[in-house]
């Protein structure tokens, strides 16, 4: 390895707010892209979202990492001219304004590509750039609701359940990063950039599986099953003797057989219905009783050790406290410490995956608001008096 990064030379402007668009830019920055965070002078709302320590937003430290941060009001003419100059030297712009907003400011793709034909403009919105819902506010919660996720999540006799974190935003962020790289790869062949139109509800809809096909072919509407699956059993969460929890999956037939032998109920394996996952699912009550009663008599560690020895699939249900001490997380360096001028040191997730030749790296944590104004705008030829003037006008 010679210190090179996979995305060295790729220049990204992150002009999005909150989570899906900014997280996509974070992922690109982790692997070497030069990311410039362009925020309104009042800051990305993510800076004050969630927990803080002494007024320093903790989510931002992860979301803003590996980015230089400048302030700029895109609604003001002077800000629009500065943005055009920044975009002229960029490879990618990521934004999540409501459709038509950039065009109203004279910053639509037609205007931007005039001076930068290779620019990729990634537009990340709740419902995409067309259709009757295009102008609706688009938060991840709405995507989790309208994608079908909430409908199939929860107990059968309970209400639809939403995740307690930004699931749809996170999935959309990864999809956006992939879309940007796809568009850049196409640019290598054509020399032309293009627009990425990503609706936040679509990526989570994709990972929900074959629901459209099943409905089209069989008319089946998937319902809530709690922690159970219609595709296999036993598949559930089970309480251990020491009041902990473990999760089991038996998607593979041989795993299901190993589990039943381990818990002392091999007679189930001989039942005709046991040979197919969907048929086992119809007998989930009795299979859960057999597995649950065995697990309830043992501690979490005893259960995990026994399953591992038997070659069966089990996982302890971890809290973040458990994760921080787990040897597998430590071996992979999934959590790292990053030096931070405001917090001293802060732990956060490492990069998404390991590359053997051009690895990613967290070089710094989320910067202060406007921390790089002088540096970045100085590269455009602006001197301090001009920046002070723009600041007085609310442009930066």
Coordinates of C-alpha atoms in Angstrom, one line a residue:
X1 CA 0.0 0.0 0.0
X2 CA 1.4 3.4 -0.9
X3 CA -1.2 5.6 0.8
X4 CA -3.4 6.1 -2.2
X5 CA -7.2 6.1 -1.7
X6 CA -9.7 4.6 -4.0
X7 CA -11.4 7.9 -4.7
X8 CA -8.4 10.2 -4.7
X9 CA -9.1 13.1 -7.1
X10 CA -12.9 12.9 -6.8
X11 CA -14.3 16.2 -5.7
X12 CA -17.7 16.2 -4.0
X13 CA -19.9 19.1 -2.9
X14 CA -22.3 18.0 -0.1
X15 CA -25.1 20.6 -0.3
X16 CA -27.6 18.3 1.4
X17 CA -29.0 18.4 4.9
X18 CA -29.7 15.9 7.6
X19 CA -29.0 12.3 6.7
X20 CA -29.4 10.5 3.4
X21 CA -27.4 12.9 1.2
X22 CA -24.8 13.9 3.8
X23 CA -24.2 10.2 4.7
X24 CA -23.6 9.3 1.1
X25 CA -21.0 12.1 1.0
X26 CA -19.4 10.7 4.2
X27 CA -19.0 7.3 2.7
X28 CA -17.4 8.8 -0.4
X29 CA -15.1 10.9 1.8
X30 CA -14.1 7.8 3.8
X31 CA -12.5 6.3 0.7
X32 CA -10.6 9.4 -0.4
X33 CA -13.0 11.8 -2.1
X34 CA -12.4 15.4 -1.3
X35 CA -15.7 16.4 0.2
X36 CA -16.8 20.0 0.7
X37 CA -19.7 20.5 3.0
X38 CA -21.7 23.6 1.9
X39 CA -24.1 24.7 4.7
X40 CA -26.5 27.6 5.2
X41 CA -24.9 30.0 7.7
X42 CA -27.2 28.7 10.3
X43 CA -25.8 25.2 9.8
X44 CA -27.1 21.7 8.8
X45 CA -29.8 20.7 11.3
X46 CA -27.8 17.5 11.8
X47 CA -25.4 19.5 14.0
X48 CA -28.1 19.8 16.7
X49 CA -29.9 16.6 16.1
X50 CA -29.9 14.0 18.9
X51 CA -27.5 13.9 21.8
X52 CA -24.9 16.5 22.5
X53 CA -22.0 16.9 25.0
X54 CA -21.6 20.5 26.3
X55 CA -23.4 21.8 23.2
X56 CA -21.4 19.8 20.7
X57 CA -23.6 17.6 18.5
X58 CA -22.4 14.0 18.6
X59 CA -24.2 12.7 15.5
X60 CA -22.5 15.5 13.5
X61 CA -19.0 14.3 14.5
X62 CA -19.6 11.1 12.6
X63 CA -21.7 12.5 9.8
X64 CA -19.4 15.5 9.1
X65 CA -16.1 13.5 9.2
X66 CA -13.6 13.8 6.4
X67 CA -15.3 17.0 5.1
X68 CA -14.2 20.6 4.9
X69 CA -17.0 22.8 6.0
X70 CA -18.1 26.2 4.6
X71 CA -21.1 28.3 5.0
X72 CA -23.0 29.8 2.0
X73 CA -26.6 31.0 1.4
X74 CA -27.7 29.6 -1.9
X75 CA -30.8 31.8 -1.9
X76 CA -28.8 35.0 -2.3
X77 CA -27.4 36.0 -5.7
X78 CA -23.9 36.4 -4.5
X79 CA -24.1 32.9 -2.9
X80 CA -25.3 31.5 -6.1
X81 CA -22.4 32.8 -8.0
X82 CA -20.0 31.4 -5.5
X83 CA -21.7 28.0 -5.6
X84 CA -21.4 28.0 -9.4
X85 CA -17.7 28.6 -9.1
X86 CA -17.3 25.8 -6.6
X87 CA -19.4 23.4 -8.8
X88 CA -17.2 24.3 -11.8
X89 CA -14.3 22.4 -10.2
X90 CA -16.3 19.6 -8.7
X91 CA -17.1 16.1 -10.0
X92 CA -20.2 15.6 -7.9
X93 CA -22.9 17.7 -6.2
X94 CA -25.2 16.0 -3.7
X95 CA -28.4 18.0 -2.8
X96 CA -31.8 17.3 -1.3
X97 CA -33.8 20.5 -1.8
X98 CA -37.4 20.1 -2.9
X99 CA -37.7 19.6 -6.7
X100 CA -37.5 22.9 -8.5
X101 CA -35.6 24.8 -5.7
X102 CA -32.2 24.7 -7.4
X103 CA -33.8 25.7 -10.7
X104 CA -35.5 28.7 -9.0
X105 CA -32.0 29.8 -7.7
X106 CA -30.5 29.4 -11.2
X107 CA -28.5 26.4 -10.1
X108 CA -30.3 23.6 -11.9
X109 CA -28.4 21.0 -13.8
X110 CA -28.8 22.8 -17.1
X111 CA -27.0 25.8 -15.7
X112 CA -24.3 23.8 -13.8
X113 CA -23.4 21.6 -16.7
X114 CA -22.9 24.6 -19.1
X115 CA -19.5 25.2 -17.4
X116 CA -18.9 21.6 -16.2
X117 CA -20.3 19.0 -18.6
X118 CA -18.8 16.2 -16.6
X119 CA -20.7 17.1 -13.4
X120 CA -22.8 14.4 -11.7
X121 CA -25.7 16.0 -9.8
X122 CA -27.2 13.6 -7.2
X123 CA -30.7 14.6 -6.2
X124 CA -31.9 12.8 -3.0
X125 CA -35.5 13.5 -2.1
X126 CA -38.3 11.8 -0.4
X127 CA -40.3 11.0 -3.6
X128 CA -38.1 11.8 -6.5
X129 CA -38.1 14.5 -9.1
X130 CA -41.5 13.7 -10.8
X131 CA -44.9 12.4 -9.9
X132 CA -47.8 13.8 -7.7
X133 CA -45.8 13.5 -4.5
X134 CA -42.6 15.2 -5.7
X135 CA -43.1 18.4 -3.6
X136 CA -44.0 16.6 -0.4
X137 CA -41.6 16.9 2.5
X138 CA -39.6 13.7 2.4
X139 CA -38.3 12.3 5.7
X140 CA -37.1 8.8 6.2
X141 CA -40.0 8.0 8.5
X142 CA -42.4 8.6 5.6
X143 CA -40.3 6.3 3.4
X144 CA -40.4 3.6 6.1
X145 CA -44.2 4.0 6.2
X146 CA -44.9 4.1 2.4
X147 CA -42.4 1.5 1.4
X148 CA -44.3 -1.2 3.2
X149 CA -41.6 -1.6 5.9
X150 CA -43.8 -0.5 8.8
X151 CA -46.7 -2.6 7.6
X152 CA -44.7 -5.8 8.0
X153 CA -42.9 -4.8 11.1
X154 CA -44.3 -5.5 14.6
X155 CA -46.4 -8.1 16.4
X156 CA -49.3 -9.6 14.5
X157 CA -51.8 -8.1 17.0
X158 CA -49.9 -4.8 17.4
X159 CA -49.6 -1.6 15.4
X160 CA -47.2 -1.1 12.5
X161 CA -43.7 -0.4 13.9
X162 CA -41.2 2.2 12.8
X163 CA -37.4 1.8 13.5
X164 CA -35.9 4.0 16.3
X165 CA -33.2 5.3 13.9
X166 CA -32.9 6.5 10.3
X167 CA -33.2 3.2 8.5
X168 CA -34.6 4.5 5.2
X169 CA -32.1 7.4 5.2
X170 CA -29.2 5.1 5.8
X171 CA -30.2 2.7 3.0
X172 CA -30.8 5.6 0.7
X173 CA -27.3 7.0 1.5
X174 CA -25.6 3.8 0.5
X175 CA -27.7 3.6 -2.6
X176 CA -26.7 7.2 -3.4
X177 CA -23.0 6.5 -3.0
X178 CA -23.4 3.6 -5.4
X179 CA -25.4 5.7 -7.8
X180 CA -22.7 8.4 -7.8
X181 CA -19.9 5.9 -8.5
X182 CA -22.0 4.4 -11.3
X183 CA -22.5 7.8 -12.9
X184 CA -18.8 8.5 -12.6
X185 CA -18.0 5.2 -14.2
X186 CA -20.3 6.1 -17.1
X187 CA -18.6 9.5 -17.4
X188 CA -15.2 7.7 -17.8
X189 CA -16.7 6.2 -21.0
X190 CA -18.7 9.1 -22.3
X191 CA -17.1 12.2 -20.8
X192 CA -20.5 13.4 -19.8
X193 CA -22.0 13.8 -16.3
X194 CA -25.7 13.2 -15.6
X195 CA -28.4 13.6 -13.0
X196 CA -29.0 10.9 -10.3
X197 CA -32.7 11.0 -9.2
X198 CA -33.0 9.0 -6.0
X199 CA -36.3 8.8 -4.0
X200 CA -35.7 7.7 -0.4
X201 CA -38.5 5.3 -0.3
X202 CA -37.2 3.2 -3.3
X203 CA -34.0 1.7 -1.8
X204 CA -35.8 0.4 1.3
X205 CA -38.6 -0.9 -0.9
X206 CA -36.0 -2.9 -2.8
X207 CA -34.4 -4.5 0.3
X208 CA -37.9 -5.6 1.5
X209 CA -37.6 -8.5 -0.9
X210 CA -40.0 -10.0 -3.5
X211 CA -43.3 -8.5 -2.2
X212 CA -44.4 -7.0 -5.5
X213 CA -43.7 -10.3 -7.4
X214 CA -45.5 -12.4 -4.7
X215 CA -48.4 -10.0 -4.8
X216 CA -48.5 -10.0 -8.6
X217 CA -48.3 -13.8 -8.9
X218 CA -50.2 -15.0 -5.9
X219 CA -52.2 -12.0 -4.5
X220 CA -50.5 -12.4 -1.1
X221 CA -50.1 -9.4 1.1
X222 CA -47.3 -9.9 3.7
X223 CA -48.5 -9.2 7.2
X224 CA -46.8 -8.6 10.6
X225 CA -45.3 -11.7 12.2
X226 CA -43.3 -10.2 15.0
X227 CA -39.8 -11.9 15.1
X228 CA -41.1 -14.9 13.2
X229 CA -40.7 -15.6 9.5
X230 CA -43.1 -17.1 7.0
X231 CA -40.1 -18.7 5.3
X232 CA -38.6 -20.8 8.1
X233 CA -38.7 -21.8 11.7
X234 CA -37.5 -21.8 14.4
X235 CA -36.7 -18.1 13.9
X236 CA -37.2 -15.8 16.8
X237 CA -35.7 -14.1 19.8
X238 CA -35.4 -16.2 23.0
X239 CA -34.8 -15.2 26.7
X240 CA -31.9 -16.8 28.5
X241 CA -31.6 -17.9 32.1
X242 CA -29.6 -14.7 33.0
X243 CA -32.3 -12.5 31.5
X244 CA -30.5 -11.8 28.2
X245 CA -31.7 -12.5 24.7
X246 CA -30.4 -14.4 21.7
X247 CA -31.7 -14.6 18.1
X248 CA -31.9 -17.8 16.0
X249 CA -32.3 -18.2 12.2
X250 CA -32.7 -21.6 10.4
X251 CA -32.8 -20.5 6.8
X252 CA -30.8 -23.5 5.8
X253 CA -32.2 -27.0 6.3
X254 CA -29.1 -28.4 7.9
X255 CA -29.0 -25.6 10.5
X256 CA -32.6 -26.3 11.5
X257 CA -31.8 -30.0 12.0
X258 CA -28.7 -29.1 14.1
X259 CA -30.8 -26.8 16.3
X260 CA -33.4 -29.5 17.0
X261 CA -30.7 -32.1 17.8
X262 CA -29.0 -29.6 20.1
X263 CA -32.1 -28.8 22.1
X264 CA -32.9 -32.5 22.5
X265 CA -35.9 -32.8 20.1
X266 CA -34.6 -34.7 17.1
X267 CA -38.0 -36.4 16.6
X268 CA -39.2 -33.2 14.8
X269 CA -36.6 -33.8 12.0
X270 CA -38.5 -36.9 11.0
X271 CA -41.8 -35.1 10.6
X272 CA -42.8 -34.7 6.8
X273 CA -43.3 -30.9 7.3
X274 CA -39.9 -30.3 8.7
X275 CA -38.1 -30.7 5.4
X276 CA -39.3 -27.3 4.0
X277 CA -38.9 -23.9 5.7
X278 CA -42.3 -22.6 4.9
X279 CA -43.9 -25.7 6.3
X280 CA -41.8 -25.5 9.5
X281 CA -43.1 -21.9 9.8
X282 CA -46.6 -23.3 10.2
X283 CA -45.4 -25.2 13.2
X284 CA -43.6 -22.2 14.8
X285 CA -45.5 -22.5 18.1
X286 CA -44.2 -26.0 18.9
X287 CA -40.7 -25.4 17.6
X288 CA -40.4 -22.2 19.6
X289 CA -41.6 -24.0 22.7
X290 CA -38.9 -26.7 22.2
X291 CA -36.1 -24.2 21.5
X292 CA -37.2 -21.6 24.0
X293 CA -37.5 -24.0 26.9
X294 CA -34.0 -25.3 26.3
X295 CA -32.5 -21.8 26.0
X296 CA -34.4 -20.5 29.1
X297 CA -32.4 -23.0 31.3
X298 CA -29.0 -21.7 30.2
X299 CA -27.1 -18.4 30.3
X300 CA -26.5 -16.4 27.2
X301 CA -22.8 -17.5 27.1
X302 CA -23.7 -21.1 27.6
X303 CA -26.3 -20.9 24.7
X304 CA -23.9 -19.2 22.3
X305 CA -21.1 -21.7 23.1
X306 CA -23.4 -24.7 22.6
X307 CA -24.7 -23.4 19.3
X308 CA -21.2 -22.7 18.1
X309 CA -20.0 -26.1 19.0
X310 CA -23.0 -27.7 17.2
X311 CA -22.5 -25.5 14.1
X312 CA -25.9 -23.9 14.5
X313 CA -26.7 -20.2 13.9
X314 CA -27.2 -18.0 16.9
X315 CA -26.3 -14.4 17.9
X316 CA -26.6 -12.6 21.2
X317 CA -28.8 -9.5 21.1
X318 CA -26.4 -6.7 21.9
X319 CA -26.7 -3.3 23.3
X320 CA -24.1 -0.7 22.3
X321 CA -22.4 -1.5 25.7
X322 CA -22.0 -5.1 24.5
X323 CA -20.7 -4.0 21.1
X324 CA -18.0 -1.9 22.6
X325 CA -16.5 -4.9 24.4
X326 CA -17.0 -7.6 21.8
X327 CA -13.8 -9.2 20.5
X328 CA -15.0 -9.6 16.9
X329 CA -15.7 -5.8 16.7
X330 CA -12.3 -5.2 18.1
X331 CA -10.6 -7.6 15.7
X332 CA -12.1 -5.9 12.7
X333 CA -11.5 -2.4 14.2
X334 CA -15.2 -1.7 13.5
X335 CA -15.1 1.1 16.1
X336 CA -12.3 3.6 16.2
X337 CA -11.2 6.6 18.2
X338 CA -10.8 9.9 16.3
X339 CA -9.0 12.9 17.7
X340 CA -11.4 15.9 18.0
X341 CA -10.6 19.5 19.0
X342 CA -13.9 19.9 20.8
X343 CA -14.3 16.5 22.4
X344 CA -10.7 15.5 22.8
X345 CA -11.4 12.0 21.4
X346 CA -14.5 10.5 20.0
X347 CA -15.4 6.9 19.2
X348 CA -17.4 6.2 16.0
X349 CA -17.9 3.5 13.3
X350 CA -15.0 2.9 11.1
X351 CA -15.3 2.8 7.3
X352 CA -17.8 0.5 5.8
X353 CA -15.5 -2.2 4.4
X354 CA -11.8 -3.0 4.1
X355 CA -9.8 -2.7 0.9
X356 CA -6.5 -4.4 0.7
X357 CA -4.7 -1.9 -1.6
X358 CA -6.6 1.4 -1.3
X359 CA -8.2 1.4 2.2
X360 CA -10.5 4.0 3.5
X361 CA -9.7 6.1 6.5
X362 CA -11.4 8.5 9.0
X363 CA -9.0 11.4 8.8
X364 CA -10.9 13.8 11.0
X365 CA -14.2 14.2 12.7
X366 CA -17.0 16.6 11.9
X367 CA -15.6 20.2 11.8
X368 CA -17.0 23.4 13.3
X369 CA -19.6 25.4 11.3
X370 CA -17.7 27.4 8.7
X371 CA -14.4 26.1 9.9
X372 CA -12.9 26.1 6.4
X373 CA -14.4 29.3 5.0
X374 CA -11.1 31.1 4.8
X375 CA -9.2 28.1 3.4
X376 CA -11.8 27.2 0.7
X377 CA -12.8 30.7 -0.3
X378 CA -9.1 31.7 -0.3
X379 CA -8.6 29.0 -3.0
X380 CA -11.1 31.0 -5.0
X381 CA -9.1 34.1 -4.6
X382 CA -11.2 35.8 -1.9
X383 CA -9.4 37.7 0.8
X384 CA -10.6 38.3 4.4
X385 CA -12.2 41.7 3.8
X386 CA -14.4 40.2 1.1
X387 CA -15.4 37.3 3.4
X388 CA -16.2 39.8 6.2
X389 CA -18.4 41.7 3.7
X390 CA -20.2 38.6 2.7
X391 CA -20.7 37.6 6.3
X392 CA -22.3 40.9 7.1
X393 CA -24.7 40.3 4.2
X394 CA -25.6 36.8 5.4
X395 CA -24.1 35.1 2.3
X396 CA -21.5 33.1 4.3

